[in-house]
mmCIF file of C-alpha atoms in Angstrom:
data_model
loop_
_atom_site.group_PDB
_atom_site.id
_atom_site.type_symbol
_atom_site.label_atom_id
_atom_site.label_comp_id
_atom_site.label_asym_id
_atom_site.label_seq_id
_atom_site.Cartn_x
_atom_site.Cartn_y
_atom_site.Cartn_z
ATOM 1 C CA UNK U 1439 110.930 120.351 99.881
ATOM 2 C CA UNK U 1440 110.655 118.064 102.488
ATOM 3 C CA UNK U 1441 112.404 114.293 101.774
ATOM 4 C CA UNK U 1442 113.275 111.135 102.901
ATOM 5 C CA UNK U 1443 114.642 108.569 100.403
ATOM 6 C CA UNK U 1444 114.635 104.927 101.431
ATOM 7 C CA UNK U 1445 117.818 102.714 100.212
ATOM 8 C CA UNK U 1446 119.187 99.144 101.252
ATOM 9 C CA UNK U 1447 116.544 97.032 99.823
ATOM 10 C CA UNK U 1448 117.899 93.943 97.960
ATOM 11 C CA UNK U 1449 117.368 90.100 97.560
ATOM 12 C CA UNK U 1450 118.316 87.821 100.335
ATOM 13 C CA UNK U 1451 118.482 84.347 101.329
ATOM 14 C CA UNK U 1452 116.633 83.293 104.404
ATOM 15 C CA UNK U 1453 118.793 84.010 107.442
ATOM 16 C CA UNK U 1454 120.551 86.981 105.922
ATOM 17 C CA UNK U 1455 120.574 90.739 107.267
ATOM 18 C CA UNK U 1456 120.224 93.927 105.341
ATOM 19 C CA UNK U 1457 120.488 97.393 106.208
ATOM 20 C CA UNK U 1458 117.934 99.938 105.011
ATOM 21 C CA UNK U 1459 118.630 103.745 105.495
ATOM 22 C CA UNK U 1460 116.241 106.067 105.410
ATOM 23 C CA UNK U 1461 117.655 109.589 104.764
ATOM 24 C CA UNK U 1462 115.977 113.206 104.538
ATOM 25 C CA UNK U 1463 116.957 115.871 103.028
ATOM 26 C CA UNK U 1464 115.032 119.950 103.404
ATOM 27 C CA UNK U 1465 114.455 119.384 107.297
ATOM 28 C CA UNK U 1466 116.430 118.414 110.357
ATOM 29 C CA UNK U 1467 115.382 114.736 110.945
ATOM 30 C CA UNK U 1468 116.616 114.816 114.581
ATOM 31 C CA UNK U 1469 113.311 116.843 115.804
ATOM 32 C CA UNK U 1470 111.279 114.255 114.145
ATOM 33 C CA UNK U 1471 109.691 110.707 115.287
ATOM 34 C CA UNK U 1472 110.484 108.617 112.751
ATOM 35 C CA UNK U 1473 108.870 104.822 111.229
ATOM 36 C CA UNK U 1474 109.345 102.165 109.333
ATOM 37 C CA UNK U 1475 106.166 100.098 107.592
ATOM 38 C CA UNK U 1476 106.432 97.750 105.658
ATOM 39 C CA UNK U 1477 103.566 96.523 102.463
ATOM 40 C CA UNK U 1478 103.181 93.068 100.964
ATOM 41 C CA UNK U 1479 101.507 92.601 97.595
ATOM 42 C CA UNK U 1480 96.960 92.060 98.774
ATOM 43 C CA UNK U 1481 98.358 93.182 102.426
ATOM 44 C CA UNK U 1482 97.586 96.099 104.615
ATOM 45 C CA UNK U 1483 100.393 98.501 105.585
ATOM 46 C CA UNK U 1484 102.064 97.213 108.676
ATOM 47 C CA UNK U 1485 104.457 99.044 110.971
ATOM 48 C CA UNK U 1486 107.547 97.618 112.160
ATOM 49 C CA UNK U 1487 110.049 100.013 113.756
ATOM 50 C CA UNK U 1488 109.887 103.493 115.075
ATOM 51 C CA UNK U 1489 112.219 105.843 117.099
ATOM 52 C CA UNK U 1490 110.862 109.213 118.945
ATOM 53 C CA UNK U 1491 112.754 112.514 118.938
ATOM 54 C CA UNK U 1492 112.641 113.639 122.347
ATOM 55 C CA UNK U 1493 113.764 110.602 124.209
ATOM 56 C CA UNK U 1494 115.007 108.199 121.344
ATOM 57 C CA UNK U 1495 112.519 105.402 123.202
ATOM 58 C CA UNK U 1496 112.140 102.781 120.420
ATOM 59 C CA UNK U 1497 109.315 100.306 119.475
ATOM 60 C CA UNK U 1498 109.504 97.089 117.321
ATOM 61 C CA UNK U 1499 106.454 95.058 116.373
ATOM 62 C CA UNK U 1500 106.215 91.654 118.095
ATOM 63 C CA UNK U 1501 107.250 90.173 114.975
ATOM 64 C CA UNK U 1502 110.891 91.671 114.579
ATOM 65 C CA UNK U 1503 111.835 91.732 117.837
ATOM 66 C CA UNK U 1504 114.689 90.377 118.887
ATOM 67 C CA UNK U 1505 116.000 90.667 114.525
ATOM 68 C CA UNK U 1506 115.492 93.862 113.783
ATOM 69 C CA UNK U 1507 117.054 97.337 115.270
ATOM 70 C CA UNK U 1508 116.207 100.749 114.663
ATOM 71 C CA UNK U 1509 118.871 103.769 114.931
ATOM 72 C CA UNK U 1510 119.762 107.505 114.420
ATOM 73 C CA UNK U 1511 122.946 108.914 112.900
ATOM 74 C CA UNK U 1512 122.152 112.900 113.381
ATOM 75 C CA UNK U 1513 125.472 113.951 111.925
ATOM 76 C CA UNK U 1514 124.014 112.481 108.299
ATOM 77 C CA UNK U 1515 120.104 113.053 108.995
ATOM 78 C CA UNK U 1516 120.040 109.430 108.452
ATOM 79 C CA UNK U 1517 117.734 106.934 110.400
ATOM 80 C CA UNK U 1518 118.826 102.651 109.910
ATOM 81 C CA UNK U 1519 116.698 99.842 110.161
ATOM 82 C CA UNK U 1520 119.058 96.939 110.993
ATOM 83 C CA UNK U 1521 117.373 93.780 109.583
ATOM 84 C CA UNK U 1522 118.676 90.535 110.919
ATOM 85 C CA UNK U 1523 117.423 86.735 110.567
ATOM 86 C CA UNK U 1524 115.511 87.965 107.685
ATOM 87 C CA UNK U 1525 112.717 85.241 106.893
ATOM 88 C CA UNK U 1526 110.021 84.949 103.689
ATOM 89 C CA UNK U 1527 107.213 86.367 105.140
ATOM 90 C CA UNK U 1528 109.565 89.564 105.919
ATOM 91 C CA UNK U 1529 109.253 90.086 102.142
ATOM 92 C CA UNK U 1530 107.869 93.621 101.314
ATOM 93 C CA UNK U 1531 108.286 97.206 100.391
ATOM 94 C CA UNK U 1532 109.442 99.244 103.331
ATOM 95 C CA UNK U 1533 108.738 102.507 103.926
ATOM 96 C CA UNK U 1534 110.133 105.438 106.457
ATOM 97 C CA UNK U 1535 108.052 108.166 107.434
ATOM 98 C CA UNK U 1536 108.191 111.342 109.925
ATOM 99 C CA UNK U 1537 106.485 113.008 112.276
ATOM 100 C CA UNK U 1538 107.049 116.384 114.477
ATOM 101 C CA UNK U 1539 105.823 114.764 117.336
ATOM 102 C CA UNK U 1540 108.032 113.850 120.359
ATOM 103 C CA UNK U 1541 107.471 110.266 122.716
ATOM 104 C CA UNK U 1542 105.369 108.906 119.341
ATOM 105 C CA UNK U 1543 107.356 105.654 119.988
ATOM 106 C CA UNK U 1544 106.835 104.869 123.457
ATOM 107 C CA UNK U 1545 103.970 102.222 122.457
ATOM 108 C CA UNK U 1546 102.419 100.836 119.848
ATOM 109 C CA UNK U 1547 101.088 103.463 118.397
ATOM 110 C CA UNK U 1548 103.693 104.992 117.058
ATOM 111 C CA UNK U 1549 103.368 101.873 114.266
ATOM 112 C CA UNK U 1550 100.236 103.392 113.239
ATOM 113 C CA UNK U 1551 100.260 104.788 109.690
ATOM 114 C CA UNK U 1552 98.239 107.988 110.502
ATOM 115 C CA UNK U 1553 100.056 109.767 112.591
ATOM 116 C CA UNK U 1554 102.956 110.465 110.306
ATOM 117 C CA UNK U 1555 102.968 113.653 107.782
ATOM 118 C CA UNK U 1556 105.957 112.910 105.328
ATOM 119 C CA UNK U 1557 106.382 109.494 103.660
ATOM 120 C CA UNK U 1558 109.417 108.276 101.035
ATOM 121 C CA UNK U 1559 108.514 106.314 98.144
ATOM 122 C CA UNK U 1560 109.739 102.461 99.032
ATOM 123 C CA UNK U 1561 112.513 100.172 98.739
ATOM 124 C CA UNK U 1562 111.620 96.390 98.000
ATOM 125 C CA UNK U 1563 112.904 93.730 100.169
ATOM 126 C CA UNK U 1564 112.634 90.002 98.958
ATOM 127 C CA UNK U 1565 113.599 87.050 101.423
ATOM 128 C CA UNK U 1566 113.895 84.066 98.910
ATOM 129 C CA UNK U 1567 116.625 80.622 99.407
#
């Protein structure tokens, strides 16, 4: 019953941005904590992004800061990961997931896989010239 369904994933040149949206359907994202990880193929499940639902604080892995943005758009129960200055090693399949948990996001643990409940299934992003 509960959803979210990744989109925005694509092929893209070294330097170029993409957009992924992560949007849930059967529950009201806004009183959720939300993440994005990200999975290379023989690599460990890394998070990148996440965003709390009490105070909207944000955290971005040392990695993507600086490139990559995280946002809210409550009206569609839609959360964006802006991806900027993509590079090859960015290459992956990202994932969003949820948690009803306010403040998650205020450090780095809110990047840590286990603490979120509800998981979409992946949208591939390849960084290639």
């Amino acid at each position: 019953q509960l959803q979210l369904v990744e989109s925005g994933g694509g092929l893209v040149q070294p330097g170029g941005s993409l957009r992924l949206s992560c949007a849930a359907s059967g529950f009201t994202l806004h009183y959720y904590s939300i993440g994005w990880f990200r999975q290379a193929p023989g690599k460990e499940r890394e998070g990148v992004s996440c965003i709390s639902s009490s105070d909207g604080s944000t955290y971005y892995t040392d990695s993507v800061k600086g490139r990559f943005t995280i946002s809210r758009d409550n009206a569609k129960n839609t959360v964006y990961l802006q991806m900027n200055s993509l590079q090859p090693e960015d290459t992956a399949a990202y994932y969003c997931a949820a948690v009803f948990l306010p403040g998650v996001c205020r450090g780095v643990a809110g990047t840590s896989p286990w603490r979120y409940d509800y998981w979409g299934h992946g949208t591939q992003v390849t960084v290639s010239s």
